[in-house]
């Protein structure tokens, strides 16, 4: 039976009693992020060449790292390596773990005012004592390449052009690349953080999905996740989602990243328990992660071009 017909059959079949389940189970496909991220990075690389030709300097990204969280140090190095490999300038400003919020805010302010810097990012998590709501507002929106500032959040909510937060925007591109159109589909999101869950809901709603958003106070999580034709899991809880939470033939995007005691990287989804039930799943590692970093580079490039256009116009 041709693949599309099989997909259509599954879309409309109930979870019980479908004799095609076994056939389907052999077809779960992994949504790898790397090939999609490489396309984004290649476009950014080409844009950097043209930017340098025009402005005699590459775009410049500054990462602010407060403290010495080991995972943050690794993520920060990865961002630096990718930025440098593309031909961007990148620097990391490291502040001690006991730096006061005032010192960090003043540091960000000086970066906001520095005309040679195009993009600024504050590496999370920040040490205790910082208010996430305050920190979101410190970076000038024109340089906020994580796109967490209320200006970007508000514009995204209204469906207006804005920088898009890297992880949810990367997920939308992943879906698009693999031909998964959210329009008219039920999309359930587990998580409502400002950096993943909430912007994800806006992007899916803007793409005409019917969106269900779950959080810790949600009663009967599985009832809502089983409705999902597209399930996005960003709970920060390893293995939270298993076979009791998914709809047959659905698409599952696993945002979570966890390191197990034996050093393995796993997600929020127990993949081995849902493989065979769903049509698509993004692997961890190698699914959403590469998209996030690619989108960061894209946002930095957009910020640099936009700033230079505005400067030359003023
Ligand atoms: N792959 C990537 O590039 C990437 C990027 C960003 C984040 N991540 C990973 O994605 C995960 C989520 O990140 P985040 O920053 O959004 O986390 P977060 O700020 O801790 O938010 C977690 C969200 O999940 C909800 N939640 C937690 N446990 C739940 C449960 N048992 N049932 C229902 N909802 C539950 C929480 O609900 P409440 O609001 O009620 O507390 C909260 O809204 C983490 O593992 C993080 O490392 C990966």
mmCIF file of C-alpha atoms and ligand atoms in Angstrom:
data_model
loop_
_atom_site.group_PDB
_atom_site.id
_atom_site.type_symbol
_atom_site.label_atom_id
_atom_site.label_comp_id
_atom_site.label_asym_id
_atom_site.label_seq_id
_atom_site.Cartn_x
_atom_site.Cartn_y
_atom_site.Cartn_z
ATOM 1 C CA UNK A 1 0.000 0.000 0.000
ATOM 2 C CA UNK A 2 1.471 3.422 -0.885
ATOM 3 C CA UNK A 3 2.801 5.276 2.150
ATOM 4 C CA UNK A 4 0.410 8.232 1.910
ATOM 5 C CA UNK A 5 -2.645 6.035 1.809
ATOM 6 C CA UNK A 6 -1.387 4.186 4.831
ATOM 7 C CA UNK A 7 -0.834 7.485 6.637
ATOM 8 C CA UNK A 8 -4.341 8.622 5.759
ATOM 9 C CA UNK A 9 -5.782 5.374 7.053
ATOM 10 C CA UNK A 10 -3.991 5.806 10.328
ATOM 11 C CA UNK A 11 -4.993 9.429 10.684
ATOM 12 C CA UNK A 12 -8.604 8.391 10.811
ATOM 13 C CA UNK A 13 -8.442 4.990 12.465
ATOM 14 C CA UNK A 14 -9.130 4.655 16.179
ATOM 15 C CA UNK A 15 -6.374 3.482 18.485
ATOM 16 C CA UNK A 16 -7.994 0.061 18.924
ATOM 17 C CA UNK A 17 -8.495 -2.720 16.497
ATOM 18 C CA UNK A 18 -6.497 -1.499 13.533
ATOM 19 C CA UNK A 19 -5.014 -4.477 11.710
ATOM 20 C CA UNK A 20 -2.405 -2.209 10.119
ATOM 21 C CA UNK A 21 -0.771 -1.296 13.435
ATOM 22 C CA UNK A 22 1.958 -3.860 13.045
ATOM 23 C CA UNK A 23 2.729 -2.769 9.516
ATOM 24 C CA UNK A 24 2.912 0.825 10.726
ATOM 25 C CA UNK A 25 5.117 -0.103 13.607
ATOM 26 C CA UNK A 26 7.902 -0.976 11.241
ATOM 27 C CA UNK A 27 7.839 2.493 9.772
ATOM 28 C CA UNK A 28 8.504 4.930 12.605
ATOM 29 C CA UNK A 29 10.832 7.510 11.115
ATOM 30 C CA UNK A 30 13.423 9.574 12.955
ATOM 31 C CA UNK A 31 13.357 13.311 12.363
ATOM 32 C CA UNK A 32 17.060 14.130 12.297
ATOM 33 C CA UNK A 33 17.867 17.800 12.829
ATOM 34 C CA UNK A 34 21.384 17.867 11.405
ATOM 35 C CA UNK A 35 20.575 17.894 7.668
ATOM 36 C CA UNK A 36 18.018 20.656 8.221
ATOM 37 C CA UNK A 37 20.354 22.624 10.498
ATOM 38 C CA UNK A 38 23.143 22.294 7.910
ATOM 39 C CA UNK A 39 20.915 23.952 5.324
ATOM 40 C CA UNK A 40 20.291 26.884 7.690
ATOM 41 C CA UNK A 41 23.998 27.158 8.534
ATOM 42 C CA UNK A 42 25.009 27.078 4.856
ATOM 43 C CA UNK A 43 22.633 29.950 4.163
ATOM 44 C CA UNK A 44 24.074 31.899 7.101
ATOM 45 C CA UNK A 45 27.620 31.212 5.866
ATOM 46 C CA UNK A 46 26.759 32.689 2.473
ATOM 47 C CA UNK A 47 25.097 35.708 4.109
ATOM 48 C CA UNK A 48 28.202 36.310 6.249
ATOM 49 C CA UNK A 49 30.378 36.498 3.132
ATOM 50 C CA UNK A 50 28.128 39.098 1.599
ATOM 51 C CA UNK A 51 27.875 41.003 4.942
ATOM 52 C CA UNK A 52 31.693 41.154 5.201
ATOM 53 C CA UNK A 53 31.886 42.388 1.605
ATOM 54 C CA UNK A 54 29.485 45.192 2.444
ATOM 55 C CA UNK A 55 30.517 46.178 5.975
ATOM 56 C CA UNK A 56 34.187 45.055 6.134
ATOM 57 C CA UNK A 57 33.569 43.042 9.312
ATOM 58 C CA UNK A 58 31.771 39.826 10.241
ATOM 59 C CA UNK A 59 28.676 39.750 12.506
ATOM 60 C CA UNK A 60 29.635 39.581 16.179
ATOM 61 C CA UNK A 61 27.909 37.519 18.879
ATOM 62 C CA UNK A 62 28.618 37.945 22.599
ATOM 63 C CA UNK A 63 27.616 35.259 25.088
ATOM 64 C CA UNK A 64 27.396 36.184 28.779
ATOM 65 C CA UNK A 65 28.128 33.277 31.107
ATOM 66 C CA UNK A 66 27.534 33.754 34.839
ATOM 67 C CA UNK A 67 29.153 31.090 37.016
ATOM 68 C CA UNK A 68 30.646 27.745 36.099
ATOM 69 C CA UNK A 69 27.736 25.389 35.514
ATOM 70 C CA UNK A 70 29.447 22.488 33.630
ATOM 71 C CA UNK A 71 26.586 22.001 31.141
ATOM 72 C CA UNK A 72 26.501 25.756 30.428
ATOM 73 C CA UNK A 73 30.231 25.775 29.751
ATOM 74 C CA UNK A 74 29.764 22.969 27.194
ATOM 75 C CA UNK A 75 26.792 24.714 25.513
ATOM 76 C CA UNK A 76 28.693 28.001 25.407
ATOM 77 C CA UNK A 77 31.719 26.334 23.762
ATOM 78 C CA UNK A 78 29.460 24.675 21.202
ATOM 79 C CA UNK A 79 27.913 28.048 20.280
ATOM 80 C CA UNK A 80 31.389 29.567 19.954
ATOM 81 C CA UNK A 81 32.644 26.709 17.758
ATOM 82 C CA UNK A 82 29.669 26.918 15.394
ATOM 83 C CA UNK A 83 29.822 30.735 15.190
ATOM 84 C CA UNK A 84 33.561 30.699 14.457
ATOM 85 C CA UNK A 85 33.189 27.898 11.902
ATOM 86 C CA UNK A 86 30.750 30.090 9.985
ATOM 87 C CA UNK A 87 33.094 33.078 10.021
ATOM 88 C CA UNK A 88 31.368 35.109 12.754
ATOM 89 C CA UNK A 89 33.203 36.858 15.549
ATOM 90 C CA UNK A 90 32.284 35.404 18.916
ATOM 91 C CA UNK A 91 33.333 36.151 22.465
ATOM 92 C CA UNK A 92 32.214 34.846 25.836
ATOM 93 C CA UNK A 93 32.116 37.209 28.812
ATOM 94 C CA UNK A 94 32.441 35.158 31.975
ATOM 95 C CA UNK A 95 31.262 36.600 35.280
ATOM 96 C CA UNK A 96 31.698 34.894 38.665
ATOM 97 C CA UNK A 97 28.809 32.852 40.103
ATOM 98 C CA UNK A 98 28.451 35.414 42.897
ATOM 99 C CA UNK A 99 28.103 38.362 40.474
ATOM 100 C CA UNK A 100 25.177 40.508 41.597
ATOM 101 C CA UNK A 101 22.152 41.041 39.304
ATOM 102 C CA UNK A 102 23.167 44.735 39.183
ATOM 103 C CA UNK A 103 26.641 43.878 37.884
ATOM 104 C CA UNK A 104 25.209 41.535 35.243
ATOM 105 C CA UNK A 105 22.648 44.132 34.194
ATOM 106 C CA UNK A 106 25.343 46.804 33.881
ATOM 107 C CA UNK A 107 27.497 44.443 31.830
ATOM 108 C CA UNK A 108 24.567 43.772 29.484
ATOM 109 C CA UNK A 109 23.895 47.508 29.230
ATOM 110 C CA UNK A 110 27.470 48.154 28.100
ATOM 111 C CA UNK A 111 27.080 45.415 25.453
ATOM 112 C CA UNK A 112 23.773 46.965 24.354
ATOM 113 C CA UNK A 113 25.601 50.268 23.806
ATOM 114 C CA UNK A 114 28.606 48.749 22.023
ATOM 115 C CA UNK A 115 28.111 49.474 18.295
ATOM 116 C CA UNK A 116 30.426 46.599 17.291
ATOM 117 C CA UNK A 117 28.214 43.906 18.838
ATOM 118 C CA UNK A 118 25.247 42.555 16.856
ATOM 119 C CA UNK A 119 23.908 39.787 19.084
ATOM 120 C CA UNK A 120 23.872 39.166 22.840
ATOM 121 C CA UNK A 121 22.848 36.010 24.653
ATOM 122 C CA UNK A 122 22.732 35.266 28.382
ATOM 123 C CA UNK A 123 23.508 31.606 28.999
ATOM 124 C CA UNK A 124 20.912 29.894 31.199
ATOM 125 C CA UNK A 125 20.421 28.763 33.904
ATOM 126 C CA UNK A 126 21.517 31.786 35.917
ATOM 127 C CA UNK A 127 22.595 31.330 39.536
ATOM 128 C CA UNK A 128 19.984 31.695 42.289
ATOM 129 C CA UNK A 129 18.977 35.284 43.049
ATOM 130 C CA UNK A 130 18.194 36.302 39.459
ATOM 131 C CA UNK A 131 14.602 36.974 38.423
ATOM 132 C CA UNK A 132 13.938 35.412 35.010
ATOM 133 C CA UNK A 133 11.313 38.096 34.248
ATOM 134 C CA UNK A 134 13.856 40.864 34.918
ATOM 135 C CA UNK A 135 16.674 39.239 32.983
ATOM 136 C CA UNK A 136 14.479 38.797 29.878
ATOM 137 C CA UNK A 137 14.236 42.575 29.628
ATOM 138 C CA UNK A 138 17.895 43.534 29.969
ATOM 139 C CA UNK A 139 19.051 42.872 26.398
ATOM 140 C CA UNK A 140 18.193 45.468 23.746
ATOM 141 C CA UNK A 141 15.518 43.712 21.598
ATOM 142 C CA UNK A 142 17.537 44.606 18.474
ATOM 143 C CA UNK A 143 20.410 42.439 19.815
ATOM 144 C CA UNK A 144 18.313 39.795 21.609
ATOM 145 C CA UNK A 145 19.154 36.776 19.439
ATOM 146 C CA UNK A 146 17.473 34.355 21.858
ATOM 147 C CA UNK A 147 14.291 36.391 21.220
ATOM 148 C CA UNK A 148 13.073 36.171 24.810
ATOM 149 C CA UNK A 149 12.454 39.914 25.279
ATOM 150 C CA UNK A 150 8.769 40.844 25.863
ATOM 151 C CA UNK A 151 8.857 42.833 22.606
ATOM 152 C CA UNK A 152 9.576 39.653 20.628
ATOM 153 C CA UNK A 153 7.202 37.568 22.768
ATOM 154 C CA UNK A 154 4.414 40.105 22.237
ATOM 155 C CA UNK A 155 4.997 40.390 18.505
ATOM 156 C CA UNK A 156 5.065 36.599 18.180
ATOM 157 C CA UNK A 157 1.827 36.364 20.164
ATOM 158 C CA UNK A 158 0.220 38.828 17.759
ATOM 159 C CA UNK A 159 1.619 37.043 14.704
ATOM 160 C CA UNK A 160 3.805 40.042 13.756
ATOM 161 C CA UNK A 161 7.338 39.798 12.327
ATOM 162 C CA UNK A 162 9.929 39.366 15.104
ATOM 163 C CA UNK A 163 12.964 37.291 16.010
ATOM 164 C CA UNK A 164 11.706 33.817 16.886
ATOM 165 C CA UNK A 165 13.011 31.896 19.939
ATOM 166 C CA UNK A 166 15.524 29.386 18.593
ATOM 167 C CA UNK A 167 14.156 26.061 19.844
ATOM 168 C CA UNK A 168 10.479 26.508 18.886
ATOM 169 C CA UNK A 169 11.426 28.149 15.571
ATOM 170 C CA UNK A 170 13.802 25.259 14.895
ATOM 171 C CA UNK A 171 11.012 22.764 15.610
ATOM 172 C CA UNK A 172 8.721 24.516 13.124
ATOM 173 C CA UNK A 173 11.445 24.246 10.490
ATOM 174 C CA UNK A 174 11.999 20.564 11.321
ATOM 175 C CA UNK A 175 8.273 19.866 10.869
ATOM 176 C CA UNK A 176 8.232 21.784 7.608
ATOM 177 C CA UNK A 177 11.307 19.986 6.268
ATOM 178 C CA UNK A 178 9.725 16.574 6.852
ATOM 179 C CA UNK A 179 6.414 17.650 5.319
ATOM 180 C CA UNK A 180 4.437 17.716 8.581
ATOM 181 C CA UNK A 181 1.951 20.546 8.257
ATOM 182 C CA UNK A 182 0.371 21.606 11.592
ATOM 183 C CA UNK A 183 -2.614 23.276 9.891
ATOM 184 C CA UNK A 184 -5.856 21.684 11.053
ATOM 185 C CA UNK A 185 -4.029 19.192 13.302
ATOM 186 C CA UNK A 186 -4.274 18.848 17.073
ATOM 187 C CA UNK A 187 -0.921 19.825 18.617
ATOM 188 C CA UNK A 188 -0.316 19.188 22.312
ATOM 189 C CA UNK A 189 2.603 20.846 24.081
ATOM 190 C CA UNK A 190 3.845 19.547 27.419
ATOM 191 C CA UNK A 191 5.474 22.563 29.099
ATOM 192 C CA UNK A 192 4.761 26.277 29.270
ATOM 193 C CA UNK A 193 8.166 27.884 29.816
ATOM 194 C CA UNK A 194 8.830 31.302 28.276
ATOM 195 C CA UNK A 195 11.639 29.885 26.185
ATOM 196 C CA UNK A 196 10.033 26.756 24.736
ATOM 197 C CA UNK A 197 6.413 25.945 25.659
ATOM 198 C CA UNK A 198 4.706 29.325 25.304
ATOM 199 C CA UNK A 199 6.397 30.489 22.072
ATOM 200 C CA UNK A 200 5.838 26.979 20.662
ATOM 201 C CA UNK A 201 2.099 27.400 21.278
ATOM 202 C CA UNK A 202 2.067 30.768 19.471
ATOM 203 C CA UNK A 203 3.989 29.405 16.483
ATOM 204 C CA UNK A 204 1.703 26.378 16.166
ATOM 205 C CA UNK A 205 -1.415 28.489 16.571
ATOM 206 C CA UNK A 206 -0.117 30.937 13.945
ATOM 207 C CA UNK A 207 0.379 27.883 11.720
ATOM 208 C CA UNK A 208 -3.319 27.011 12.218
ATOM 209 C CA UNK A 209 -2.938 24.052 14.558
ATOM 210 C CA UNK A 210 -5.472 23.425 17.331
ATOM 211 C CA UNK A 211 -3.270 23.785 20.387
ATOM 212 C CA UNK A 212 -3.510 22.121 23.795
ATOM 213 C CA UNK A 213 -0.966 23.266 26.399
ATOM 214 C CA UNK A 214 -0.132 21.130 29.443
ATOM 215 C CA UNK A 215 1.829 21.843 32.627
ATOM 216 C CA UNK A 216 2.292 20.407 36.090
ATOM 217 C CA UNK A 217 -1.250 21.319 37.171
ATOM 218 C CA UNK A 218 -2.788 19.582 34.150
ATOM 219 C CA UNK A 219 -5.097 16.790 35.257
ATOM 220 C CA UNK A 220 -4.783 13.516 33.357
ATOM 221 C CA UNK A 221 -1.851 14.441 31.133
ATOM 222 C CA UNK A 222 -2.159 11.288 29.021
ATOM 223 C CA UNK A 223 -5.703 12.179 27.980
ATOM 224 C CA UNK A 224 -4.411 15.402 26.377
ATOM 225 C CA UNK A 225 -1.233 13.959 24.904
ATOM 226 C CA UNK A 226 -3.186 11.080 23.323
ATOM 227 C CA UNK A 227 -5.261 13.636 21.435
ATOM 228 C CA UNK A 228 -2.151 14.998 19.763
ATOM 229 C CA UNK A 229 -1.413 14.430 16.115
ATOM 230 C CA UNK A 230 1.697 16.477 16.867
ATOM 231 C CA UNK A 231 3.073 16.121 20.399
ATOM 232 C CA UNK A 232 5.821 18.486 21.572
ATOM 233 C CA UNK A 233 7.406 17.510 24.878
ATOM 234 C CA UNK A 234 9.417 20.161 26.754
ATOM 235 C CA UNK A 235 8.929 19.225 30.395
ATOM 236 C CA UNK A 236 12.511 18.680 31.545
ATOM 237 C CA UNK A 237 11.516 15.280 32.971
ATOM 238 C CA UNK A 238 13.401 12.284 31.539
ATOM 239 C CA UNK A 239 11.185 9.523 30.142
ATOM 240 C CA UNK A 240 7.934 11.285 31.102
ATOM 241 C CA UNK A 241 6.175 10.248 27.898
ATOM 242 C CA UNK A 242 5.661 6.563 27.119
ATOM 243 C CA UNK A 243 3.281 4.360 25.130
ATOM 244 C CA UNK A 244 0.345 5.346 27.346
ATOM 245 C CA UNK A 245 0.684 9.005 26.231
ATOM 246 C CA UNK A 246 0.796 8.817 22.441
ATOM 247 C CA UNK A 247 -1.664 8.535 19.605
ATOM 248 C CA UNK A 248 -0.917 5.988 16.929
ATOM 249 C CA UNK A 249 0.521 7.431 13.753
ATOM 250 C CA UNK A 250 1.349 10.777 15.404
ATOM 251 C CA UNK A 251 4.471 12.936 15.324
ATOM 252 C CA UNK A 252 6.437 13.309 18.558
ATOM 253 C CA UNK A 253 9.018 16.046 19.058
ATOM 254 C CA UNK A 254 11.257 15.489 22.069
ATOM 255 C CA UNK A 255 12.827 18.714 23.365
ATOM 256 C CA UNK A 256 14.191 17.393 26.668
ATOM 257 C CA UNK A 257 17.900 16.804 27.226
ATOM 258 C CA UNK A 258 19.180 14.803 30.191
ATOM 259 C CA UNK A 259 22.407 13.027 30.979
ATOM 260 C CA UNK A 260 21.907 9.679 32.719
ATOM 261 C CA UNK A 261 24.167 8.330 35.461
ATOM 262 C CA UNK A 262 25.990 6.209 32.872
ATOM 263 C CA UNK A 263 26.638 9.265 30.678
ATOM 264 C CA UNK A 264 23.946 8.676 28.027
ATOM 265 C CA UNK A 265 21.957 11.621 26.641
ATOM 266 C CA UNK A 266 18.188 11.009 26.736
ATOM 267 C CA UNK A 267 15.038 13.054 26.238
ATOM 268 C CA UNK A 268 11.655 13.547 27.895
ATOM 269 C CA UNK A 269 10.258 10.692 25.804
ATOM 270 C CA UNK A 270 10.958 6.992 26.400
ATOM 271 C CA UNK A 271 11.646 6.475 22.709
ATOM 272 C CA UNK A 272 12.071 2.722 22.853
ATOM 273 C CA UNK A 273 8.542 2.444 24.274
ATOM 274 C CA UNK A 274 6.809 4.445 21.563
ATOM 275 C CA UNK A 275 8.772 3.378 18.499
ATOM 276 C CA UNK A 276 6.356 1.426 16.381
ATOM 277 C CA UNK A 277 3.329 3.339 17.647
ATOM 278 C CA UNK A 278 4.078 6.747 16.175
ATOM 279 C CA UNK A 279 4.890 7.786 12.638
ATOM 280 C CA UNK A 280 7.696 10.226 13.432
ATOM 281 C CA UNK A 281 9.875 10.979 16.422
ATOM 282 C CA UNK A 282 12.778 13.386 16.814
ATOM 283 C CA UNK A 283 15.757 11.605 18.381
ATOM 284 C CA UNK A 284 17.710 12.820 21.403
ATOM 285 C CA UNK A 285 20.459 13.633 20.742
ATOM 286 C CA UNK A 286 20.376 14.753 17.111
ATOM 287 C CA UNK A 287 16.803 16.014 16.712
ATOM 288 C CA UNK A 288 15.874 19.417 18.122
ATOM 289 C CA UNK A 289 19.344 20.302 19.497
ATOM 290 C CA UNK A 290 21.040 21.035 16.141
ATOM 291 C CA UNK A 291 18.049 23.151 15.096
ATOM 292 C CA UNK A 292 18.344 25.357 18.181
ATOM 293 C CA UNK A 293 21.938 26.277 17.509
ATOM 294 C CA UNK A 294 21.329 26.803 13.789
ATOM 295 C CA UNK A 295 18.501 29.203 14.580
ATOM 296 C CA UNK A 296 20.731 31.104 16.996
ATOM 297 C CA UNK A 297 23.158 31.704 14.138
ATOM 298 C CA UNK A 298 20.321 32.727 11.846
ATOM 299 C CA UNK A 299 18.953 35.172 14.425
ATOM 300 C CA UNK A 300 22.436 36.659 14.916
ATOM 301 C CA UNK A 301 22.755 37.125 11.162
ATOM 302 C CA UNK A 302 19.288 38.708 10.973
ATOM 303 C CA UNK A 303 20.160 41.041 13.872
ATOM 304 C CA UNK A 304 23.416 42.128 12.237
ATOM 305 C CA UNK A 305 21.779 42.837 8.865
ATOM 306 C CA UNK A 306 18.828 44.639 10.415
ATOM 307 C CA UNK A 307 21.039 46.823 12.606
ATOM 308 C CA UNK A 308 23.316 47.783 9.722
ATOM 309 C CA UNK A 309 20.321 48.578 7.515
ATOM 310 C CA UNK A 310 18.853 50.757 10.256
ATOM 311 C CA UNK A 311 22.188 52.478 10.939
ATOM 312 C CA UNK A 312 22.743 53.255 7.270
ATOM 313 C CA UNK A 313 19.175 54.560 6.975
ATOM 314 C CA UNK A 314 19.420 56.916 9.963
HETATM 315 N N1 LIG B 1 17.076 20.676 22.612
HETATM 316 C C1 LIG B 1 17.240 21.971 22.885
HETATM 317 O O1 LIG B 1 17.825 22.716 22.132
HETATM 318 C C2 LIG B 1 16.626 22.510 24.139
HETATM 319 C C3 LIG B 1 16.390 23.878 24.276
HETATM 320 C C4 LIG B 1 15.752 24.334 25.450
HETATM 321 C C5 LIG B 1 15.403 23.411 26.432
HETATM 322 N N2 LIG B 1 15.702 22.097 26.278
HETATM 323 C C6 LIG B 1 15.320 21.090 27.252
HETATM 324 O O2 LIG B 1 13.892 21.015 27.247
HETATM 325 C C7 LIG B 1 13.395 20.739 28.541
HETATM 326 C C8 LIG B 1 12.417 21.832 28.946
HETATM 327 O O3 LIG B 1 13.084 23.075 28.990
HETATM 328 P P1 LIG B 1 12.398 24.390 29.597
HETATM 329 O O4 LIG B 1 13.447 25.417 29.685
HETATM 330 O O5 LIG B 1 11.143 24.680 28.850
HETATM 331 O O6 LIG B 1 12.049 23.833 31.076
HETATM 332 P P2 LIG B 1 11.312 24.533 32.299
HETATM 333 O O7 LIG B 1 11.478 25.989 32.296
HETATM 334 O O8 LIG B 1 11.729 23.751 33.511
HETATM 335 O O9 LIG B 1 9.769 24.212 32.020
HETATM 336 C C9 LIG B 1 9.259 22.912 32.098
HETATM 337 C C10 LIG B 1 7.777 22.958 31.819
HETATM 338 O O10 LIG B 1 7.278 21.627 31.826
HETATM 339 C C11 LIG B 1 6.181 21.517 32.718
HETATM 340 N N3 LIG B 1 6.246 20.200 33.362
HETATM 341 C C12 LIG B 1 7.255 19.682 34.087
HETATM 342 N N4 LIG B 1 6.933 18.433 34.509
HETATM 343 C C13 LIG B 1 5.703 18.180 34.022
HETATM 344 C C14 LIG B 1 4.823 17.077 34.139
HETATM 345 N N5 LIG B 1 5.145 15.975 34.833
HETATM 346 N N6 LIG B 1 3.622 17.141 33.523
HETATM 347 C C15 LIG B 1 3.273 18.237 32.818
HETATM 348 N N7 LIG B 1 4.069 19.331 32.674
HETATM 349 C C16 LIG B 1 5.261 19.292 33.292
HETATM 350 C C17 LIG B 1 6.367 22.629 33.730
HETATM 351 O O11 LIG B 1 5.076 22.970 34.248
HETATM 352 P P3 LIG B 1 4.823 24.203 35.306
HETATM 353 O O12 LIG B 1 4.866 25.455 34.461
HETATM 354 O O13 LIG B 1 3.491 23.934 35.878
HETATM 355 O O14 LIG B 1 5.965 24.132 36.274
HETATM 356 C C18 LIG B 1 6.979 23.734 32.876
HETATM 357 O O15 LIG B 1 6.004 24.515 32.249
HETATM 358 C C19 LIG B 1 14.637 20.618 29.426
HETATM 359 O O16 LIG B 1 15.030 19.258 29.482
HETATM 360 C C20 LIG B 1 15.689 21.412 28.684
HETATM 361 O O17 LIG B 1 17.006 20.979 28.973
HETATM 362 C C21 LIG B 1 16.291 21.627 25.140
#
